[in-house]
Structure formats: structure tokens, C-alpha cells
XYZ file of N, CA and C in Angstrom:
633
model
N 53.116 -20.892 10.197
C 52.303 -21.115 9.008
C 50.919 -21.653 9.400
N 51.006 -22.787 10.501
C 49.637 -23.055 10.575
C 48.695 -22.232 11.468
N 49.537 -21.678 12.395
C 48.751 -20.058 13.301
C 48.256 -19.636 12.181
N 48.794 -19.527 11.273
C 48.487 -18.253 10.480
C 47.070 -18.474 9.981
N 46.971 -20.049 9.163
C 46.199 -20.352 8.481
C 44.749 -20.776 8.813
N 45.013 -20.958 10.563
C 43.873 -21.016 11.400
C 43.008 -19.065 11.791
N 44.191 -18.585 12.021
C 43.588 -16.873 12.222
C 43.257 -16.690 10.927
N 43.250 -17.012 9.522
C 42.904 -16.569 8.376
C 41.321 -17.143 8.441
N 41.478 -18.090 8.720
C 39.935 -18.959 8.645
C 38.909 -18.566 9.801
N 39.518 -18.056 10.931
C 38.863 -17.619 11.750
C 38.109 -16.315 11.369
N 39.017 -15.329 10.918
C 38.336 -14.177 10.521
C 37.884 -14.003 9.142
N 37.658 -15.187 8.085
C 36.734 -15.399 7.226
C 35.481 -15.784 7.607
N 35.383 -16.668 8.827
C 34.051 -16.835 9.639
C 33.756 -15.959 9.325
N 34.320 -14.691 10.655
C 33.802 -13.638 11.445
C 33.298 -13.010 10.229
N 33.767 -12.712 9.266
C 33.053 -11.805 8.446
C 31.946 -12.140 7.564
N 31.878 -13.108 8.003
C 30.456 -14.253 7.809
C 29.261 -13.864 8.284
N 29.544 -13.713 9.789
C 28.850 -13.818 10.808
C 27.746 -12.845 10.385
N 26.448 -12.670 11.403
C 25.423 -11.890 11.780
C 24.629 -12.328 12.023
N 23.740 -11.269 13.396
C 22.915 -12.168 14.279
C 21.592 -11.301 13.230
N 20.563 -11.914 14.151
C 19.125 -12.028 14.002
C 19.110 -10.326 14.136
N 19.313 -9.810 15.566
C 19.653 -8.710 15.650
C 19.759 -7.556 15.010
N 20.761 -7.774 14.281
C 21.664 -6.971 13.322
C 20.818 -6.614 12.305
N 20.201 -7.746 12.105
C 18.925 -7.836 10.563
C 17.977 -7.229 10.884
N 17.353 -7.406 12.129
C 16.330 -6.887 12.324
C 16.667 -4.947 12.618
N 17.780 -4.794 13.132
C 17.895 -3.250 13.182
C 18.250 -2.266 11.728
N 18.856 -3.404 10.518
C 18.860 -3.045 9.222
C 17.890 -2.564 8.502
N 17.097 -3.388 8.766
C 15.594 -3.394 8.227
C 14.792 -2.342 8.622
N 14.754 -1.820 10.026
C 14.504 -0.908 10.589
C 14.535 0.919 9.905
N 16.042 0.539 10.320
C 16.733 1.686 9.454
C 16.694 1.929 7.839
N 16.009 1.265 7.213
C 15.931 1.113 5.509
C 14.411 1.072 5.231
N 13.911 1.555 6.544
C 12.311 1.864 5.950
C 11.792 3.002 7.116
N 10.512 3.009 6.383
C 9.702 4.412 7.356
C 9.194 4.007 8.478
N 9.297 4.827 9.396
C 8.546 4.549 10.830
C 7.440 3.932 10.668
N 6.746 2.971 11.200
C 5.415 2.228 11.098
C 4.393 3.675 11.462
N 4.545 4.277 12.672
C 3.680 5.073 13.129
C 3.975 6.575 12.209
N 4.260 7.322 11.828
C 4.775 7.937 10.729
C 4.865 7.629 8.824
N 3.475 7.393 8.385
C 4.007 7.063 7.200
C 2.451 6.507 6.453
N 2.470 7.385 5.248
C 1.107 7.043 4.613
C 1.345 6.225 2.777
N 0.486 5.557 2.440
C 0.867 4.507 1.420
C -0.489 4.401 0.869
N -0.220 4.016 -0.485
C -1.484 3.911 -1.337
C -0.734 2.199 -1.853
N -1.771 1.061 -1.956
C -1.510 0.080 -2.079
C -2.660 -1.015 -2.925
N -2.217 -1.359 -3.905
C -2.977 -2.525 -5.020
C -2.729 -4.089 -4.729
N -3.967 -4.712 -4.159
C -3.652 -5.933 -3.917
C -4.362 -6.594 -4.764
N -3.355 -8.047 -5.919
C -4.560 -8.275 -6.857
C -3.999 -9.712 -6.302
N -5.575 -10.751 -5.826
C -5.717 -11.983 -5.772
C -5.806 -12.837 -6.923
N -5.147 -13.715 -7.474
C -5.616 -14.764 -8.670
C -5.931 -15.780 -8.282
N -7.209 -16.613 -8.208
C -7.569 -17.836 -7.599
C -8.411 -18.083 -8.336
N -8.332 -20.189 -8.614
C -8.993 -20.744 -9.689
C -9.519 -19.856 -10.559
N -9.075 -19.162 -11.557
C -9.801 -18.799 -12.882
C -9.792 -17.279 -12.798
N -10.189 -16.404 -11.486
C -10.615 -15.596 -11.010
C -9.851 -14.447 -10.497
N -10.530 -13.317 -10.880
C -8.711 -12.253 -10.025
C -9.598 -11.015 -9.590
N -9.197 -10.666 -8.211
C -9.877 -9.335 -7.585
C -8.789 -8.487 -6.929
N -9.168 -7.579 -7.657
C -8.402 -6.415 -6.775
C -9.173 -5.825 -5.321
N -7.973 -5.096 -4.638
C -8.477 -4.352 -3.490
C -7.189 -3.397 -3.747
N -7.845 -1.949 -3.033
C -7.248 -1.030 -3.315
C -7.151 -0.550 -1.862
N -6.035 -0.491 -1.009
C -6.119 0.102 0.222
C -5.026 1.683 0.048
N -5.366 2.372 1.697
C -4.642 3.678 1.469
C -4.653 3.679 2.994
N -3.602 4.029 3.811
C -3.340 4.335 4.949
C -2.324 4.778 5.610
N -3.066 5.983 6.603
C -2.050 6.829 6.860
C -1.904 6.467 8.532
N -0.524 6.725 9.025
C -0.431 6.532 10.624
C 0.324 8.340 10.924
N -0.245 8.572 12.177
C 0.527 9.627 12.580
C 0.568 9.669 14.039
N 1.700 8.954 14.297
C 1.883 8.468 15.489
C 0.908 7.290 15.793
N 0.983 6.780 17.625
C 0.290 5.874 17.914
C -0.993 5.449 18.296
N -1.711 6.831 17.979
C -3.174 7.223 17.946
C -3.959 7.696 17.268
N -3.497 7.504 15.688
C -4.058 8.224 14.845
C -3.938 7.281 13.777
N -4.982 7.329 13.164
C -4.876 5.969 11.688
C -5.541 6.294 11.083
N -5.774 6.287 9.564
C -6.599 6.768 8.741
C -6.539 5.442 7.763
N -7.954 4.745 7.496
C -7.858 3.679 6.346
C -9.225 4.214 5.180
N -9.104 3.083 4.251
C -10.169 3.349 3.392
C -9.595 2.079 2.362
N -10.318 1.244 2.156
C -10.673 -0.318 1.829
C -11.204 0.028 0.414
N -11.010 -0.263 -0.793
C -12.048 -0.329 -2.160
C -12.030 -1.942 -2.576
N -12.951 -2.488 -2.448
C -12.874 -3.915 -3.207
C -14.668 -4.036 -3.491
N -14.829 -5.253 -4.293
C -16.053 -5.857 -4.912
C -16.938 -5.804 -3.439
N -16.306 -6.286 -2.653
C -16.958 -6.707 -1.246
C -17.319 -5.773 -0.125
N -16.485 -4.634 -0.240
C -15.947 -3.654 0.894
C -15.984 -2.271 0.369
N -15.997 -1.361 0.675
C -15.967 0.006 0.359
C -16.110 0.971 1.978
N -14.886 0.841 1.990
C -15.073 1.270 3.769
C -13.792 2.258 3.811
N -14.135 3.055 5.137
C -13.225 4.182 5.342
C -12.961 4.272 7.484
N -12.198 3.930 7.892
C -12.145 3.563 9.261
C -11.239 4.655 9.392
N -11.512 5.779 11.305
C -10.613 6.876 11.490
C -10.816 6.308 12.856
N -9.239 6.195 13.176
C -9.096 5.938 14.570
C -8.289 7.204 15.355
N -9.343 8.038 16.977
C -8.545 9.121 17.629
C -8.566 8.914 18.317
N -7.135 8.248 19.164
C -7.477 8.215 20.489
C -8.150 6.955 20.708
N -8.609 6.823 21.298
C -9.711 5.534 22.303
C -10.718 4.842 21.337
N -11.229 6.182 20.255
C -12.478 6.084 19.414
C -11.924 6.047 18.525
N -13.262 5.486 17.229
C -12.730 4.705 15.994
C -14.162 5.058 15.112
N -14.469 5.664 14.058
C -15.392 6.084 13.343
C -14.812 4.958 11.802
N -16.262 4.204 11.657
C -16.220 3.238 10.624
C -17.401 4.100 9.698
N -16.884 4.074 8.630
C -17.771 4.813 7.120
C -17.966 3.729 6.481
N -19.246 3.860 5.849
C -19.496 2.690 4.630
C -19.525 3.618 3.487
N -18.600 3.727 2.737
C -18.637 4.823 1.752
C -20.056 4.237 0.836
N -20.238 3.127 0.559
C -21.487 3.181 -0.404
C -22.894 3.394 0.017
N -22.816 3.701 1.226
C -24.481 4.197 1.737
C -23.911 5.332 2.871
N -23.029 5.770 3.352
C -22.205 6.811 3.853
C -23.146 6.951 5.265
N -22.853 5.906 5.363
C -23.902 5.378 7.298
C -22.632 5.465 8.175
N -22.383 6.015 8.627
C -21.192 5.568 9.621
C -21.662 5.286 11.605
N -20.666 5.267 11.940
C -20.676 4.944 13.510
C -19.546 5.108 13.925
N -19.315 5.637 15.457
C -18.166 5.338 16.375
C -18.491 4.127 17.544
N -17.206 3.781 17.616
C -17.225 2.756 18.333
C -15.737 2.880 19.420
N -15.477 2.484 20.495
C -14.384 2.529 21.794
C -13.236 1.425 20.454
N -12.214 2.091 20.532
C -11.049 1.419 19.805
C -9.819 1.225 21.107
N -9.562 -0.007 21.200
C -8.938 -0.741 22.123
C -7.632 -1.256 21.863
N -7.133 -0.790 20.331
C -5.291 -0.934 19.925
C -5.505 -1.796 19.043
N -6.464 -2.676 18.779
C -6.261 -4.049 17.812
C -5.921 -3.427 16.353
N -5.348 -4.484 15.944
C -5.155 -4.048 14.462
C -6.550 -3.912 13.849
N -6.395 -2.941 12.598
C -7.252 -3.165 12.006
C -7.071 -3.576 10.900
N -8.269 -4.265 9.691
C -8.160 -4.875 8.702
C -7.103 -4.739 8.149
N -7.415 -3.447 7.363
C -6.453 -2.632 6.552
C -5.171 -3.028 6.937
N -4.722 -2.659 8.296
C -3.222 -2.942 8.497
C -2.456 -4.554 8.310
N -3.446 -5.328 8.016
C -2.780 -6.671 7.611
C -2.634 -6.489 6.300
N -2.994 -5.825 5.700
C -2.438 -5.903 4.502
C -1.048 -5.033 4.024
N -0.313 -4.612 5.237
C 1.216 -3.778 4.473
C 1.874 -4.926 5.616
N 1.704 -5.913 6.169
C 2.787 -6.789 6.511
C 3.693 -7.465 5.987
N 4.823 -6.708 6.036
C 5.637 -7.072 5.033
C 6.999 -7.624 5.113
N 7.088 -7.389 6.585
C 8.519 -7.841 6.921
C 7.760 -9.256 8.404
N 8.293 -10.537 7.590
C 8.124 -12.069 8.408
C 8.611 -11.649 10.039
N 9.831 -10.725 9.855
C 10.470 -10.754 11.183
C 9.885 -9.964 12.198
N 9.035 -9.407 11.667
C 8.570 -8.684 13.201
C 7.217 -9.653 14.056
N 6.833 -10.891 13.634
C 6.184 -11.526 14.863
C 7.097 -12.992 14.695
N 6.861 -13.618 15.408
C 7.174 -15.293 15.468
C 8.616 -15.369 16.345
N 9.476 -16.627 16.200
C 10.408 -16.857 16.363
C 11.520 -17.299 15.239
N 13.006 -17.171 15.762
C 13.474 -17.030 14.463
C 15.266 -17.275 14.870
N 15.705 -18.388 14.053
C 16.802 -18.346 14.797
C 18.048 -17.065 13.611
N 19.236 -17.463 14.390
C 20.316 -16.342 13.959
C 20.761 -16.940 12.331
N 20.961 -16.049 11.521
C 21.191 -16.026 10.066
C 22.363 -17.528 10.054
N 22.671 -17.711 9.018
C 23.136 -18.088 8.226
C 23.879 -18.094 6.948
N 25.023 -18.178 6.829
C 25.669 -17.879 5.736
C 25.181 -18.735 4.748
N 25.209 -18.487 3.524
C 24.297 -19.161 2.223
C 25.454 -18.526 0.970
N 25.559 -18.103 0.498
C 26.602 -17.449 -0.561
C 26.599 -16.211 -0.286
N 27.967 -15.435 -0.810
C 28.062 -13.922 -1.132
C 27.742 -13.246 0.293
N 26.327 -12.413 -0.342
C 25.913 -11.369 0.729
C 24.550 -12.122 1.182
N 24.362 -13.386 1.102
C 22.566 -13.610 0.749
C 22.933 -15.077 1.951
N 22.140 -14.529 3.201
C 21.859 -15.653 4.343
C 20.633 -16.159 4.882
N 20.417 -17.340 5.839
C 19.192 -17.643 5.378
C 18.394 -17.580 6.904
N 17.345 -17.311 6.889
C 16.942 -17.169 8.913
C 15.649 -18.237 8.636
N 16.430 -19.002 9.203
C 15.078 -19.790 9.944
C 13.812 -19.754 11.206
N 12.727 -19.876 10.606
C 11.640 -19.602 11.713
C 10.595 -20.920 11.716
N 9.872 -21.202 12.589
C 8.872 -22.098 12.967
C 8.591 -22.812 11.291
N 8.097 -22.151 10.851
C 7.384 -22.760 9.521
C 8.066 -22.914 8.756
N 9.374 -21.403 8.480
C 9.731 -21.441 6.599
C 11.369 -21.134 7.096
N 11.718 -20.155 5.952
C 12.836 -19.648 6.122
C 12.765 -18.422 5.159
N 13.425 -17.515 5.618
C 13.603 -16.362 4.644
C 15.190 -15.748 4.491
N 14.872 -15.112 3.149
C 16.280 -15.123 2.913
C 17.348 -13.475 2.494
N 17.881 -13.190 3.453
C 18.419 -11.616 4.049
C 19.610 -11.259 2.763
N 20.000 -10.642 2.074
C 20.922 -9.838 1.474
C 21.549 -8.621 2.261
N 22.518 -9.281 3.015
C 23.236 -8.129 3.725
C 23.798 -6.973 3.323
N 24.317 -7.062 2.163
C 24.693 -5.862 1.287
C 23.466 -4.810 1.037
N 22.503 -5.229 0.471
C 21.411 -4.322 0.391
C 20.519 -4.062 1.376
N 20.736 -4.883 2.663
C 19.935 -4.574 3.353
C 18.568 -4.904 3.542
N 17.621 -5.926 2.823
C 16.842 -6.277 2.602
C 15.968 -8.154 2.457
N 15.065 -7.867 2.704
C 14.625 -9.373 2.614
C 14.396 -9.749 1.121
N 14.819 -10.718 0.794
C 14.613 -11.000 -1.144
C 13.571 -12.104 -1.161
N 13.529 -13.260 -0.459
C 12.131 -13.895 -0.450
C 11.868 -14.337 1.112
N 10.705 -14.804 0.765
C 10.350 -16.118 2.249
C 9.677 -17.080 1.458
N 9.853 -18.323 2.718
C 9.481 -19.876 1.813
C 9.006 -20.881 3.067
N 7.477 -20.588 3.203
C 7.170 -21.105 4.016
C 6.441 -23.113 3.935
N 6.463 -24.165 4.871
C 6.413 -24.991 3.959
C 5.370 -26.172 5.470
N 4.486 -26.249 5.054
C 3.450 -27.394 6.313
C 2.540 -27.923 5.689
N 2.541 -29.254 6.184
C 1.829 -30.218 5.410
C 1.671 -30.517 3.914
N 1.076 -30.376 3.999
C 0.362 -30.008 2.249
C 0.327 -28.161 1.521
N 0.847 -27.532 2.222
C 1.035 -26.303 1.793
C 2.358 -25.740 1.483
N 2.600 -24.855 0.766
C 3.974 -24.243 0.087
C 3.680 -23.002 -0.375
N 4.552 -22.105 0.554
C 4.390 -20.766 -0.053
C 5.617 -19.832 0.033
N 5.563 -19.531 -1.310
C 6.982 -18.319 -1.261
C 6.301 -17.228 -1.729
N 7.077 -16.358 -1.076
C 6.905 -14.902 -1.135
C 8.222 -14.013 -1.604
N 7.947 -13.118 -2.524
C 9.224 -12.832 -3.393
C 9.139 -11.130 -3.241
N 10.285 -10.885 -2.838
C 10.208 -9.103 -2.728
C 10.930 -8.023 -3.736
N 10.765 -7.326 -4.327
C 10.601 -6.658 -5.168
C 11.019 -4.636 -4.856
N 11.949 -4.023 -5.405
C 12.796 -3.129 -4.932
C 12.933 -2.170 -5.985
N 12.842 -0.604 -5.529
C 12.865 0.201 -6.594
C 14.305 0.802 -6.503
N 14.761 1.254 -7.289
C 15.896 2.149 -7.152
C 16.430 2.613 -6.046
N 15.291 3.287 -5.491
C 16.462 3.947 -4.031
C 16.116 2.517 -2.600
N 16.047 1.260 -3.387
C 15.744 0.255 -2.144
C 14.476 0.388 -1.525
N 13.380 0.891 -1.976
C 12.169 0.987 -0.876
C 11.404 -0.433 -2.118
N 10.525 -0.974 -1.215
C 10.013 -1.964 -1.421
C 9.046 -1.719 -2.431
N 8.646 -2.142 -3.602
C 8.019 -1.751 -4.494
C 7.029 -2.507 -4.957
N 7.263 -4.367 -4.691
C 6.005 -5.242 -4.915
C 6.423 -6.410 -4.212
N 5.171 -7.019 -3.541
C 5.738 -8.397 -3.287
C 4.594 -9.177 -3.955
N 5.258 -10.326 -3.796
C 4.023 -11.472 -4.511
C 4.333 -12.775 -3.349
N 3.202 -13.319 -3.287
C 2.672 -14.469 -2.363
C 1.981 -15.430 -3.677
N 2.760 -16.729 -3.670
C 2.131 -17.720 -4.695
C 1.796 -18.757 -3.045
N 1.069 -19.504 -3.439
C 0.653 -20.641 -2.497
C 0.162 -21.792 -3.457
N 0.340 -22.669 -2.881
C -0.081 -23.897 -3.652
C -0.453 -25.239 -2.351
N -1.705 -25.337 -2.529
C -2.110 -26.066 -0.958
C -3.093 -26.989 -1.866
N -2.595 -28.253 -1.556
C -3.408 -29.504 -1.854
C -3.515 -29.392 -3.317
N -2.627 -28.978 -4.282
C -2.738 -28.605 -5.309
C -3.622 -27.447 -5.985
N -4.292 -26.710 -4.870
C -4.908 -25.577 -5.815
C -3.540 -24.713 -5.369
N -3.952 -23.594 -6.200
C -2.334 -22.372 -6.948
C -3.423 -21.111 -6.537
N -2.797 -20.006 -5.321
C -3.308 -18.701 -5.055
C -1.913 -17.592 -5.364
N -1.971 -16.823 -6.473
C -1.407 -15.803 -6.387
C -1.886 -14.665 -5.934
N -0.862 -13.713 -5.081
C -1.283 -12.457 -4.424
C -0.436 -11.662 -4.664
N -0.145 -10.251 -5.373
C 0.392 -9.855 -5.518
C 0.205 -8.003 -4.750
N 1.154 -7.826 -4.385
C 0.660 -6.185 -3.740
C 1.412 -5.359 -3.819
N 1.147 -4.094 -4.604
C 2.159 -3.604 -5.264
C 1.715 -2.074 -4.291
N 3.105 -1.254 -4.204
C 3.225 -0.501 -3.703
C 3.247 0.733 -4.114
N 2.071 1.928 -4.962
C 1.994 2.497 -5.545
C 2.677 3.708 -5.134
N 2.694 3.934 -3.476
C 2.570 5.331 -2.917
C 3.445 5.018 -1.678
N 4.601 5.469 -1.375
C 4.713 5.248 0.378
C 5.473 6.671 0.849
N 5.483 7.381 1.580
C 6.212 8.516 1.833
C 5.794 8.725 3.610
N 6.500 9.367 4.242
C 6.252 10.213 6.070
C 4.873 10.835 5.532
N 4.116 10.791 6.496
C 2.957 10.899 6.611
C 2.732 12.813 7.404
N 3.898 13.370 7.572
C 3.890 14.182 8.339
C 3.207 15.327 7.435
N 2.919 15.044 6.260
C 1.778 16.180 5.771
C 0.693 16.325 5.553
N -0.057 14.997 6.199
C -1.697 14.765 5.903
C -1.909 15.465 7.354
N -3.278 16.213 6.618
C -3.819 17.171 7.946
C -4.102 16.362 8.466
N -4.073 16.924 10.118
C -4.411 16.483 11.147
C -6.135 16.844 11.071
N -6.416 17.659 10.546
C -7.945 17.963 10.922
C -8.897 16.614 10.738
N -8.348 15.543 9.179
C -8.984 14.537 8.974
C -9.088 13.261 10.261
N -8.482 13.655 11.301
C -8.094 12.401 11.826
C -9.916 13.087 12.934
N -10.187 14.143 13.114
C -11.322 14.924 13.963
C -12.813 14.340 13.283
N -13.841 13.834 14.523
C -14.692 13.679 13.830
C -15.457 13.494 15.646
């Protein structure tokens, strides 16, 4: 009876369990190739009183090819990276230039970062209820739904700052909006970025990427 009741508890753990690993190859598999995959994207800032949109669009096709284009109050830009070289457009006076492109990210691409787990450190999940565990990293913690496969928030927390980030899911599971509230020293920044467009990129001509 008590063998028993110890192997019962043992393999209620186990089915507990899951590493960092596991999450991170889930996640993987439940979205589009980074290098493969073009997206149309609405980012609206709310700060003290005030709210601005930016409208980004970017396509990857493979690891040498990038296509951006920036619309905001501030910016109106169109960046084509081939290869080595990198052609920056100012769509409102349509002046452009090339310049030697050396791998760095560009602007644009900080804005579809969307999954916490692909930089930092981060220890192994945590059971929390149900299907919903919790991974701790340097700053915050975020929180995994194993059943669906997906991240549902992050909650990052230093000094005087607090920020959760809440993720947002359409029908067939592809990510559909997230929102970033912050609240630092008592001012309140909402960010919200909604995901108008995402599909494989494998049908935007290649000719656009030539210049």
C-alpha cells in the first residue's frame, strides 16, 4: 500500500514535469520560421495623455534578405537588406543610400520580439496549476500554458519599475496582439501591437530584395 502510494506520487510529479527545453522547442514548432515569414504590424504607444501609432511591415527570406518599411509621425522609412549591402529609403523625400550591412538587427526587427525566451537566462518551468507553469529569468517571470503551447503573459519587476506583458491568440493559436503596460516611478506606458498580417514569406518577389 505504501509502495504504491509513493509510485502514485512519483508519477504525478513526472507528469508535472518540463524543462526549459521542451518550451522552448514548442514554441518553435507553433510559429513561422524567423527567416521565412512576412507580417504587417500596428504598434500604438499611450503615454501621459498622448497615443502614436507606428505601422511596420517586414518580410525575411532567408538569412540575407530583409525587407522593412517604418510609417510613424517621426519616421517614414523603407530599409532592403542583400547580402553584405543594405539600401535605406526615406520615403518622404525618396533620397536613399547603400551602405555595407554587417548582420545587426535592424530597427524594424525589434519591434516583432515577441517571445522573452529567445535572449537572457532562464531557469526550468515550474508547475503553477493545470496546464499553466511559471519560468523564471533575471528580471521577471513568464508564464507557459503547456496544453496550448504558448506564452500567456510576462511580468517583469526592478526597482521602481513593473511591467507585464499579456499575449493574445487567434483561433488557429497564432499570436494576434500583445500589450506591454509599464508603470515606472508612477508614470503608466501602454504599448500595444497588434498583428494584422503574418504568413511564409515564400511569395514576395525576390526581384524587390535587387537594387
Amino acid at each position: 500500500m505504501y509502495k504504491t502510494a509513493i509510485i502514485t506520487l512519483v508519477l504525478t510529479i513526472s507528469s508535472f514535469a518540463l524543462t526549459l527545453d521542451q518550451v522552448r522547442n514548442d514554441l518553435k514548432k507553433s510559429s513561422f520560421a524567423k527567416d521565412s515569414i512576412e507580417m504587417d504590424i500596428r504598434t500604438t504607444i499611450n503615454a501621459m495623455g498622448s497615443s502614436q501609432s507606428i505601422s511596420i511591415y517586414i518580410v525575411q527570406k532567408g538569412t540575407s534578405k530583409i525587407y522593412t518599411e517604418i510609417n510613424a509621425a517621426f519616421v517614414n522609412q523603407r530599409s532592403i537588406v542583400n547580402g553584405s549591402k543594405m539600401k535605406v529609403i526615406d520615403l518622404k523625400t525618396n533620397k536613399s543610400q547603400v551602405v555595407p550591412y554587417n548582420g545587426e538587427a535592424l530597427e524594424a526587427m525589434s519591434y516583432v520580439q515577441f517571445n522573452p525566451l529567445d535572449a537572457g537566462e532562464w531557469e526550468n518551468p515550474k508547475y503553477v496549476s493545470e496546464n499553466l507553469y511559471s519560468i523564471k529569468g533575471r528580471k521577471g517571470s513568464l508564464y507557459y500554458n503547456s496544453k496550448k503551447k504558448r506564452i500567456e503573459k510576462y511580468e517583469l519587476e526592478e526597482d521602481d519599475k513593473y511591467v507585464l506583458t499579456t499575449f493574445e491568440y487567434d483561433a488557429e493559436n497564432n499570436l494576434s496582439r500583445m500589450k506591454i503596460d509599464v508603470d515606472a516611478d508612477g508614470v503608466k506606458t501602454s504599448i500595444t501591437t497588434e498583428i494584422l498580417r503574418m504568413r511564409n514569406s515564400k511569395d514576395f518577389p525576390d526581384f524587390l530584395f535587387e537594387f
